[in-house]
Amino acid sequence: MKDLDSDKATIPSHKITLDQIKQFDFERILNDDPALKTLCLLGKIPDKDGSLKQPAIFNLEKRAFNAKLNDPHTTELLANLSNLTITGANDIYHWSTGWLGESRPADIKVSIISPCTDVHIKKHSKQKTHLVRETPELYNKVTLPFIQSFPASRTQWVRNILNGVSEQEDVVYTSPAPLGFTLLPDAKWDRKTLATLYLTMISKEPIPSLRSLRAQHLPLLREMRVSAEREIRAKWPDVERGTLRFFIHYQPSYYHFHVHVTHVSYNGALGMSVERAHLLDNVISLLEIDGDIFDKMTLTYALGEMHGLWKPMKEHGGWEDPSLQDE
Amino acid sequence: MKDLDSDKATIPSHKITLDQIKQFDFERILNDDPALKTLCLLGKIPDKDGSLKQPAIFNLEKRAFNAKLNDPHTTELLANLSNLTITGANDIYHWSTGWLGESRPADIKVSIISPCTDVHIKKHSKQKTHLVRETPELYNKVTLPFIQSFPASRTQWVRNILNGVSEQEDVVYTSPAPLGFTLLPDAKWDRKTLATLYLTMISKEPIPSLRSLRAQHLPLLREMRVSAEREIRAKWPDVERGTLRFFIHYQPSYYHFHVHVTHVSYNGALGMSVERAHLLDNVISLLEIDGDIFDKMTLTYALGEMHGLWKPMKEHGGWEDPSLQDE
């Protein structure tokens, strides 16, 4: 399916050489994530003839260990360390830092966008995030008009998938029910590595989001849960029963109801965090108890300051101190 | 507060030298996380006199970039790369891998447990995880007896904090209400770095878990939400309004109700994921709609195979194919 994080093919091609990369002229740090060991730098690199400097974004990421049982890189890892420093010790616990040996695999992955535009820079910059509390009233006053402000063309690519116009070679399963769903791999996934498995189920019915789910959608939601696990395990037999995480983003990145599927062993993705996502199974249980619960709930979620909802939400009180709301 | 992941002071002290580390005798990989770039190895290291080999766990982690604006390690990062290889290109997008230069900061952090026991090995081994569906019936049949099987001594450390016996120098705030809570930093946090902020609120009333929350607990939950943000921002003024994530684990690691607090910019911790945690604000909203909702809900969550609940839960049907439950 469409990779929402790319806008390829809009700017003419421009090949880069190693020599250009080495001449990177550092300007500033756009983002970093100490947990994931990533770093995003903005700067300039010279044109091939060295006459003109082009803006460039460098996304750096430390590489994983990729340890393998019989690989000398793994078995000799500690023997090949150099300059180890013991930084602390307590009883049986010891801490140190060190350098990997000369024969180590590459240290980092680098992905480069050049020439980059202001849109790229904005997208790759760290943005401040705030939690907002969306009451049903705020949904009607702020979120619904926001959703309705998008032209239908914005989700044409979704309808193209559902109508069989595009990406049909990728579709894993389409449920026969008229109000069913289509299941296909996400562009982020290589379709092989189980630990990074990522698929998406798109509802045929154009339900805008979690907020619009009612008791009438329970047959669809139950079918998604059961059929997706069955079909994924049929296609990727190494996926064991009960190891798939089904979750729903709120806010979603597009307003046509869809459910994300990842493997439970996959950690570290921000989109699966409690302030951004809801587990499909818990959503089903809530609707079974009260079919109108999402018409009544105050939904709390994180919004980046660059999100289109942040400004109106803040202006209408979605960011009030909760003590003011409670009194 | 107590670091649940340590069992220091139970085994006599044993200092390690760099020479011993370099002689590490690799046995097997216990765990790895490609997203967080960590690796856990089991093996043996020789005694100081080289006569006896002791079992040792090595937890390795690639270090973050720790980029700083005027640090030559950052500004010269790309210029100092060696052996860059362009692995792919498409339009303005380019991918490559490379080695960091000679003058780079240390590559890895290493933490060592030696001599280690089978308990350590089990704790650091990757365990298979499954999602289970805990109906109210399964809670009463399986989870409640599991909770009741623990001796009261297991949560004595919690009561020691609440009663003012231990860790009083750490307490950030204790609410005056008789059914209030105590707020204190988690052992994982250095009490400085905002991005890794981690505190815990412990209820004075011994509510076992999320499952036992009812409408009567709303005053406590609302007070937790409001007072904790106020007190944390008073003590750490750089924390901005609406940037704290309050969440509740289910299953929790101990059965005395507590709420975790982290910064919204902190990613990558498994414990904040939808299959393990619930946002405090959403829990409050659900209880406002239906004060008995946690007496009715089927709660779905991830359980590692080494968790004490996994075996009984599986035996009693918590791991059934959901299609069987629906029919």
XYZ file of C-alpha atoms in Angstrom:
654
model
C 0.000 0.000 0.000
C 0.916 3.607 -0.344
C 3.838 4.802 1.722
C 2.423 7.965 3.260
C 5.873 9.072 4.263
C 7.178 9.492 0.738
C 6.606 11.949 -2.019
C 8.782 10.381 -4.641
C 8.536 11.207 -8.318
C 7.640 14.840 -7.764
C 11.188 16.175 -8.074
C 13.632 15.359 -10.893
C 16.230 12.654 -10.249
C 19.642 13.602 -8.900
C 22.341 10.996 -8.251
C 24.752 11.433 -5.365
C 28.366 10.287 -5.079
C 30.362 9.323 -2.002
C 32.626 12.275 -2.610
C 29.659 14.637 -2.298
C 28.551 12.995 0.964
C 31.998 13.397 2.502
C 31.789 17.137 1.767
C 28.575 17.488 3.806
C 28.341 20.947 5.289
C 26.611 20.547 8.676
C 23.912 23.090 9.524
C 21.772 21.747 12.394
C 20.274 18.721 14.133
C 16.662 18.142 13.067
C 15.872 15.221 15.351
C 17.381 12.428 17.424
C 16.063 9.423 19.304
C 18.423 8.040 21.957
C 16.297 4.892 22.437
C 16.345 3.939 18.756
C 19.849 5.396 18.198
C 18.852 7.589 15.289
C 19.967 11.073 14.311
C 18.698 13.421 11.619
C 20.999 16.156 10.323
C 20.368 19.060 7.966
C 23.118 20.565 5.857
C 24.338 21.091 2.328
C 26.263 18.964 -0.134
C 27.999 20.281 -3.246
C 26.749 19.618 -6.758
C 28.715 17.151 -8.846
C 30.762 19.925 -10.414
C 31.155 21.575 -7.008
C 29.600 24.848 -8.141
C 26.295 24.827 -6.245
C 25.435 23.612 -2.738
C 22.182 21.653 -2.390
C 20.199 21.244 0.863
C 20.353 17.676 2.189
C 18.780 15.696 5.030
C 20.862 12.847 6.456
C 19.013 10.238 8.505
C 21.586 8.206 10.427
C 20.859 5.059 12.387
C 23.202 2.814 14.345
C 22.971 -0.697 12.948
C 21.600 -3.574 15.035
C 24.025 -6.289 16.148
C 22.469 -8.854 13.766
C 23.972 -11.550 15.943
C 24.082 -15.123 14.645
C 25.025 -18.227 16.556
C 27.936 -19.409 14.399
C 29.028 -16.032 13.086
C 32.548 -15.082 14.258
C 31.337 -11.443 14.480
C 29.107 -12.651 17.315
C 31.282 -15.268 18.995
C 34.382 -13.034 18.861
C 32.514 -9.800 19.626
C 33.882 -9.412 23.143
C 37.366 -10.705 22.369
C 37.649 -8.082 19.626
C 36.611 -5.137 21.807
C 39.213 -2.465 22.326
C 39.741 0.184 25.013
C 37.193 -1.223 27.437
C 36.573 1.008 30.439
C 34.907 -0.288 33.587
C 32.536 2.542 34.530
C 30.947 0.988 37.612
C 30.470 -2.177 39.648
C 28.147 -3.365 42.396
C 28.279 -6.921 43.656
C 27.827 -9.236 40.652
C 26.897 -6.279 38.377
C 29.518 -4.485 36.270
C 29.238 -1.712 33.675
C 31.653 -0.683 30.956
C 31.925 1.011 27.578
C 34.093 0.015 24.655
C 34.909 0.138 20.974
C 34.114 -2.654 18.533
C 37.064 -4.210 16.701
C 38.489 -3.346 13.271
C 36.726 -6.218 11.507
C 33.248 -5.166 12.638
C 30.307 -4.844 10.197
C 29.314 -1.298 9.143
C 28.385 0.968 12.071
C 25.543 2.950 10.565
C 22.845 3.098 7.935
C 22.478 6.454 6.204
C 19.502 7.603 4.191
C 19.796 10.882 2.342
C 17.229 13.225 0.836
C 18.827 15.712 -1.531
C 17.925 18.147 -2.839
C 15.355 18.413 -0.044
C 12.508 20.920 0.286
C 11.062 22.774 3.273
C 8.306 20.159 3.374
C 10.918 17.433 3.896
C 12.642 19.482 6.581
C 9.377 20.025 8.437
C 8.493 16.341 8.203
C 11.849 15.224 9.607
C 12.067 17.831 12.369
C 11.328 16.931 15.953
C 7.976 18.396 16.873
C 6.665 19.115 20.316
C 3.844 16.795 21.275
C 0.967 17.438 23.657
C -1.848 15.314 24.989
C -5.320 16.631 24.208
C -8.664 15.515 25.624
C -11.278 15.229 22.913
C -14.757 15.273 24.467
C -17.706 14.319 22.208
C -18.459 18.067 22.018
C -14.911 18.856 20.875
C -15.137 16.076 18.311
C -18.225 17.679 16.787
C -16.899 21.217 17.035
C -13.270 20.668 15.964
C -12.413 17.187 14.695
C -15.427 16.503 12.475
C -15.069 19.790 10.519
C -11.339 19.021 10.206
C -12.122 15.598 8.696
C -14.771 17.093 6.407
C -12.349 19.748 5.169
C -10.359 17.147 3.211
C -11.318 16.689 -0.442
C -12.468 13.160 -1.338
C -9.423 12.907 -3.600
C -7.249 12.607 -0.508
C -8.459 9.025 0.084
C -8.879 8.119 -3.604
C -5.897 5.753 -3.245
C -7.840 3.824 -0.558
C -10.867 3.455 -2.822
C -8.565 2.389 -5.657
C -7.348 -0.508 -3.523
C -10.864 -1.463 -2.420
C -12.259 -1.230 -5.962
C -9.499 -3.346 -7.461
C -7.930 -0.505 -9.435
C -4.485 -0.489 -7.791
C -2.100 -2.609 -5.718
C -4.116 -5.776 -6.435
C -0.914 -7.818 -6.639
C -0.287 -6.916 -2.985
C -3.693 -7.837 -1.574
C -3.431 -10.756 0.871
C -7.161 -11.183 1.416
C -10.478 -9.507 0.675
C -13.411 -10.672 2.723
C -16.466 -11.659 0.661
C -18.888 -9.714 2.880
C -20.217 -6.503 1.266
C -19.256 -4.661 4.456
C -15.968 -6.522 4.818
C -12.345 -5.452 4.460
C -9.156 -5.789 2.430
C -5.859 -6.914 3.991
C -2.492 -5.956 2.527
C 1.131 -5.498 3.640
C 2.361 -2.069 4.641
C 5.117 -0.478 2.542
C 7.339 -0.476 5.653
C 7.486 -4.290 5.737
C 9.859 -6.433 3.654
C 7.205 -9.248 3.667
C 9.732 -11.689 5.102
C 11.046 -10.705 8.559
C 8.422 -11.870 11.059
C 9.635 -9.571 13.836
C 8.898 -6.499 11.706
C 5.632 -7.803 10.199
C 3.281 -4.938 9.338
C -0.033 -5.241 7.519
C -3.145 -3.091 7.284
C -6.833 -3.967 7.044
C -9.018 -1.381 5.318
C -12.782 -1.385 5.855
C -14.890 -1.396 2.682
C -17.428 0.857 4.402
C -16.051 4.407 4.655
C -16.241 4.701 8.458
C -14.175 7.819 9.268
C -12.416 6.595 12.426
C -12.571 4.857 15.817
C -14.831 7.681 17.012
C -17.580 6.551 14.605
C -17.600 2.874 15.602
C -20.954 1.652 16.956
C -22.537 -1.707 17.878
C -23.527 -2.168 14.211
C -19.825 -2.472 13.314
C -19.194 -5.433 15.623
C -19.610 -8.042 12.839
C -16.968 -6.223 10.763
C -14.560 -5.860 13.704
C -14.949 -9.503 14.741
C -14.413 -10.640 11.169
C -11.270 -8.500 10.913
C -9.853 -10.071 14.053
C -10.565 -13.667 13.086
C -9.990 -13.630 9.318
C -6.819 -11.568 9.370
C -5.106 -13.915 11.809
C -6.245 -16.930 9.770
C -5.112 -15.458 6.426
C -1.793 -14.133 7.716
C -0.959 -17.483 9.303
C -1.899 -19.262 6.068
C 0.466 -17.064 4.058
C 3.248 -16.812 6.686
C 3.060 -20.158 8.537
C 5.774 -19.174 11.029
C 3.358 -16.724 12.662
C 2.094 -18.497 15.760
C -1.423 -18.271 17.108
C -2.034 -15.274 19.348
C 1.146 -13.421 18.372
C -0.452 -10.668 16.280
C -1.178 -7.228 17.685
C -4.254 -5.574 16.090
C -4.554 -1.870 16.809
C -6.333 1.285 15.696
C -4.784 4.744 15.569
C -6.637 7.708 16.971
C -6.022 10.179 15.413
C -5.408 8.115 12.261
C -3.292 9.397 9.369
C -6.274 9.135 6.983
C -9.975 9.106 7.748
C -11.104 5.816 6.275
C -11.268 3.173 8.993
C -8.318 0.777 9.036
C -6.628 -1.549 11.526
C -2.866 -2.089 11.843
C -1.333 -5.529 12.386
C 2.138 -6.095 13.841
C 3.909 -8.954 15.605
C 3.898 -8.833 19.432
C 7.679 -9.187 19.456
C 8.007 -5.916 17.529
C 8.734 -3.041 19.922
C 9.742 0.504 19.719
C 7.258 1.891 17.214
C 5.679 5.057 18.544
C 2.384 4.309 16.776
C 1.607 1.388 19.110
C 1.835 3.504 22.238
C -1.170 4.028 24.578
C -1.500 7.719 23.725
C -1.863 6.976 20.002
C -3.503 3.567 19.641
C -6.294 1.274 20.850
C -6.189 -2.527 20.844
C -8.862 -3.948 18.503
C -9.855 -6.598 21.050
C -10.498 -4.015 23.756
C -12.493 -1.877 21.312
C -14.685 -4.889 20.493
C -15.258 -5.589 24.183
C -16.210 -1.961 24.883
C -18.719 -1.927 22.010
C -20.219 -5.189 23.264
C -20.820 -3.547 26.658
C -22.071 -0.236 25.265
C -22.639 0.144 21.533
C -22.522 3.942 21.768
C -19.444 4.179 23.966
C -17.360 6.054 21.374
C -20.145 8.608 21.118
C -19.730 9.295 24.854
C -16.036 8.849 25.638
C -13.492 11.584 26.100
C -10.628 10.278 23.977
C -7.185 11.462 25.058
C -4.350 11.331 22.535
C -1.039 12.892 21.541
C -0.887 15.569 18.851
C 2.282 16.992 17.360
C 2.315 20.770 17.017
C 2.480 20.373 13.227
C -0.732 18.327 13.131
C -3.628 20.210 11.556
C -5.825 19.540 14.593
C -3.418 20.943 17.181
C -4.183 24.631 16.754
C -8.005 24.419 16.655
C -7.987 21.816 19.454
C -5.908 24.109 21.646
C -8.083 27.134 20.856
C -11.248 25.243 21.805
C -9.975 23.978 25.152
C -8.761 20.457 24.339
C -5.555 21.327 26.140
C -7.064 22.782 29.320
C -5.677 21.801 32.680
C -7.909 18.834 33.610
C -8.534 20.332 37.059
C -10.477 23.111 35.327
C -12.603 20.556 33.524
C -13.292 18.547 36.636
C -14.543 21.433 38.702
C 11.686 3.184 44.492
C 12.703 -0.443 44.351
C 14.227 -1.640 41.115
C 12.256 -4.813 40.483
C 14.784 -5.938 37.934
C 17.612 -6.395 40.408
C 18.403 -8.880 43.093
C 21.571 -7.333 44.359
C 23.148 -8.185 47.673
C 22.076 -11.813 47.611
C 25.320 -13.148 46.139
C 28.823 -12.346 47.410
C 30.773 -9.626 45.605
C 33.108 -10.559 42.764
C 35.139 -7.932 40.902
C 35.858 -8.340 37.211
C 38.886 -7.192 35.214
C 39.137 -6.210 31.561
C 41.415 -9.156 30.971
C 38.673 -11.524 32.129
C 36.118 -9.881 29.822
C 38.385 -10.266 26.804
C 38.570 -14.008 27.531
C 34.765 -14.360 27.313
C 33.845 -17.822 26.110
C 30.685 -17.416 24.003
C 27.915 -19.955 24.565
C 24.658 -18.616 23.108
C 22.490 -15.586 22.325
C 19.855 -15.027 25.011
C 18.048 -12.096 23.410
C 18.347 -9.298 20.878
C 16.262 -6.303 19.887
C 17.017 -4.905 16.425
C 14.911 -1.766 17.052
C 16.743 -0.815 20.248
C 20.081 -2.254 19.027
C 20.644 -4.455 22.046
C 22.108 -7.940 22.345
C 22.325 -10.294 25.309
C 24.969 -13.031 25.309
C 25.570 -15.939 27.665
C 29.006 -17.448 28.165
C 31.794 -17.979 30.652
C 34.661 -15.852 31.869
C 37.678 -17.177 33.748
C 38.285 -16.536 37.422
C 41.014 -14.069 38.317
C 43.569 -16.838 38.682
C 42.255 -18.469 35.512
C 41.465 -21.760 37.237
C 37.659 -21.734 37.183
C 35.206 -20.500 34.530
C 32.192 -18.568 35.817
C 28.880 -18.153 33.940
C 28.367 -14.573 32.723
C 25.612 -12.590 31.013
C 26.724 -9.724 28.771
C 24.106 -7.117 27.887
C 25.404 -5.067 24.960
C 23.801 -1.925 23.612
C 24.881 0.335 20.759
C 25.341 3.847 22.101
C 23.121 6.714 20.956
C 24.677 9.441 18.792
C 24.470 12.008 21.633
C 24.714 14.712 18.994
C 25.415 18.277 20.073
C 25.303 21.386 17.936
C 28.886 22.572 18.401
C 30.494 19.205 19.023
C 33.001 18.259 16.290
C 31.857 14.621 16.698
C 28.521 15.814 15.301
C 29.593 18.429 12.767
C 32.374 16.201 11.376
C 30.384 12.961 11.625
C 29.866 12.559 7.890
C 33.273 13.867 6.867
C 34.873 11.251 9.129
C 32.925 8.296 7.731
C 34.976 5.628 6.020
C 34.149 2.977 3.417
C 30.730 4.354 2.535
C 28.731 2.114 0.225
C 25.735 3.386 -1.714
C 23.200 0.563 -1.380
C 20.315 2.106 -3.292
C 18.891 5.256 -4.848
C 15.519 6.424 -6.128
C 14.994 9.975 -7.305
C 16.043 12.303 -4.463
C 16.353 9.357 -2.008
C 19.677 7.591 -1.437
C 20.705 4.827 0.961
C 24.147 3.816 2.153
C 26.047 2.131 4.969
C 29.354 3.145 6.477
C 31.864 3.037 9.281
C 32.344 5.824 11.807
C 35.806 7.395 11.966
C 38.722 6.549 14.272
C 38.017 9.408 16.666
C 34.433 8.339 17.376
C 33.074 8.012 20.941
C 32.741 4.471 22.346
C 30.510 2.196 20.245
C 28.770 0.195 22.936
C 27.695 0.030 26.541
C 28.230 -3.322 28.225
C 26.618 -4.497 31.420
C 27.795 -7.778 32.886
C 26.288 -10.132 35.446
C 28.850 -12.626 36.730
C 28.685 -15.057 38.294
C 25.083 -15.335 37.109
C 22.452 -17.855 38.178
C 19.741 -19.709 36.258
C 17.279 -17.093 37.526
C 19.308 -14.354 35.810
C 19.507 -16.389 32.615
C 15.752 -16.947 32.584
C 15.093 -13.258 33.229
C 17.340 -12.118 30.378
C 16.204 -14.722 27.844
C 13.823 -13.810 25.070
C 10.459 -15.267 25.878
C 7.657 -15.985 23.499
C 4.723 -13.679 24.049
C 1.054 -14.352 23.382
C -2.067 -12.259 23.619
C -4.687 -13.609 26.004
C -8.310 -12.536 26.424
C -9.252 -12.261 30.070
C -13.042 -12.353 30.425
C -14.499 -11.417 33.841
C -15.019 -15.173 34.387
C -11.366 -15.928 33.627
C -10.329 -13.133 35.976
C -12.248 -14.763 38.826
C -11.187 -18.288 37.955
C -7.508 -17.704 37.097
C -6.166 -14.212 37.785
C -7.704 -13.550 41.207
C -6.400 -16.831 42.723
C -3.000 -16.019 41.170
C -2.982 -12.600 42.872
C -4.151 -14.107 46.166
C -1.408 -16.731 46.055
C 1.259 -14.106 46.773
C 2.214 -13.638 50.429
C 1.619 -10.123 51.781
C 5.388 -9.829 52.259
C 5.754 -9.523 48.495
C 4.368 -5.954 48.579
C 5.804 -5.036 52.000
C 8.192 -2.635 50.218
C 5.162 -0.749 48.847
C 3.637 -0.391 52.314
C 7.031 0.709 53.649
C 7.008 3.606 51.199
C 3.378 4.521 51.971
C 3.914 4.281 55.736
C 7.031 6.441 55.693
C 9.400 3.623 56.636
C 11.594 3.631 53.517
C 12.626 5.770 50.532
C 11.190 8.922 52.163
C 14.056 11.005 50.760
C 12.812 10.091 47.271
C 9.144 10.974 47.723
C 8.139 13.884 45.472
C 4.620 14.263 46.833
C 2.125 12.564 49.106
C -1.465 13.688 48.770
C -3.119 14.650 52.065
C -6.298 12.669 51.334
C -6.617 9.451 53.372
C -7.340 7.599 50.116
C -4.660 9.506 48.201
C -1.325 8.471 46.721
C 2.452 8.851 46.917
C 4.532 10.005 43.945
C 8.200 9.089 43.557
C 10.810 8.665 40.809
C 11.429 5.241 39.326
C 14.884 3.689 39.804
C 15.297 3.699 35.999
C 15.323 7.524 35.871
C 18.392 9.702 36.523
C 16.051 12.485 37.832
C 17.514 14.946 35.334
C 16.979 13.973 31.676
C 13.450 15.090 30.776
C 13.174 12.795 27.762
C 13.608 9.724 29.974
C 11.489 10.998 32.889
C 9.898 8.112 34.791
C 7.895 8.385 38.008
C 5.325 6.199 39.728
C 2.220 7.037 41.757
C 1.199 4.430 44.323
C -2.348 4.382 45.707
C -2.622 4.379 49.514
C -5.648 2.107 49.261
C -4.532 -1.433 48.350
C -6.564 -1.744 45.130
C -5.128 -4.841 43.400
C -5.168 -3.605 39.789
C -6.984 -1.880 36.912
C -9.504 -4.742 36.974
C -10.728 -3.630 40.427
C -11.280 0.041 39.575
C -14.882 1.222 40.050
C -16.752 4.559 40.041
C -15.812 5.023 43.721
C -12.146 5.380 42.676
C -12.772 8.331 40.366
C -11.803 10.946 42.999
C -8.446 9.167 43.499
C -7.800 8.815 39.754
C -8.692 12.451 39.052
C -6.483 13.603 41.902
C -3.591 11.497 40.579
C -3.916 13.081 37.152
C -4.108 16.661 38.343
C -1.752 16.649 41.347
C 1.009 14.615 39.741
C 1.274 16.978 36.770
C 1.253 19.983 39.110
C 3.897 18.544 41.471
C 6.172 17.240 38.715
C 6.081 20.598 36.931
C 6.828 22.389 40.215
C 9.903 20.227 40.793
C 11.040 19.992 37.142
C 9.919 23.319 35.627
C 11.081 22.361 32.117
C 8.204 19.884 31.878
C 5.560 21.637 29.788
C 1.848 21.354 30.345
C 0.234 18.340 28.697
C 3.505 16.527 27.979
C 3.174 13.765 30.582
C 1.883 10.314 29.711
C 0.011 8.630 32.611
C -0.568 4.923 32.121
C -1.531 1.753 33.961
C -0.084 -1.690 33.299
C -2.353 -4.679 32.982
C -1.013 -7.135 34.023
C 1.037 -5.052 36.473
C 4.315 -6.304 37.958
C 2.891 -6.064 41.502
C -0.712 -6.084 42.657
C -1.004 -2.797 44.499
C -2.509 -0.164 42.220
C 0.006 2.270 40.740
C 0.229 4.608 37.749
C 3.340 5.185 35.623
C 4.372 8.636 34.404
C 6.678 9.228 31.427
C 7.322 12.093 29.026
C 5.432 11.961 25.697
C 8.716 12.346 23.826
C 9.983 9.084 25.341
C 9.471 6.211 22.895
C 10.490 2.669 22.572
C 9.568 1.270 25.967
C 7.569 -1.912 25.570
C 5.547 -1.188 28.721
C 3.704 1.730 27.078
C 2.379 -0.396 24.243
C -1.374 -0.966 23.677
C -1.210 -4.655 24.575
C 0.303 -3.895 27.992
C -0.988 -0.518 29.132
C -4.033 1.746 29.452
C -3.984 5.545 29.420
C -5.177 6.949 32.775
C -7.323 9.583 31.051
C -9.190 6.983 29.007
C -9.694 4.834 32.109
C -11.237 7.828 33.906
C -13.559 8.509 30.978
C -14.692 4.869 30.826
C -15.464 4.816 34.567
C -17.422 8.052 34.218
C -19.591 6.397 31.554
C -19.963 3.076 33.378
C -18.616 2.704 36.899
C -18.582 -1.095 36.632
C -16.995 -1.309 33.200
C -13.877 -3.150 34.433
C -16.157 -5.736 36.016
C -17.622 -6.421 32.554
C -14.795 -5.947 30.053
C -12.781 -8.651 28.402
C -9.257 -7.307 28.838
C -6.775 -8.456 26.200
C -3.073 -8.294 26.994
C 0.315 -9.820 26.229
C 1.793 -12.484 28.488
C 5.296 -13.898 28.221
C 5.515 -17.665 28.504
C 7.519 -17.275 31.716
C 4.764 -15.237 33.392
C 3.042 -17.147 36.192
C -0.368 -16.500 34.624
C 0.465 -17.888 31.193
C 0.047 -21.593 31.930
C -3.240 -21.409 33.893
C -4.620 -18.810 31.451
C -3.875 -21.085 28.508
C -5.350 -24.124 30.254
C -8.582 -22.271 30.982
C -9.135 -21.000 27.450
C -7.704 -17.474 27.567
C -5.790 -18.305 24.419
C -8.642 -19.785 22.378
C -9.096 -18.798 18.778
C -11.522 -15.849 19.070
C -13.757 -17.362 16.383
C -14.549 -20.156 18.839
C -15.500 -17.619 21.476
C -17.686 -15.645 19.133
C -19.767 -18.575 17.979
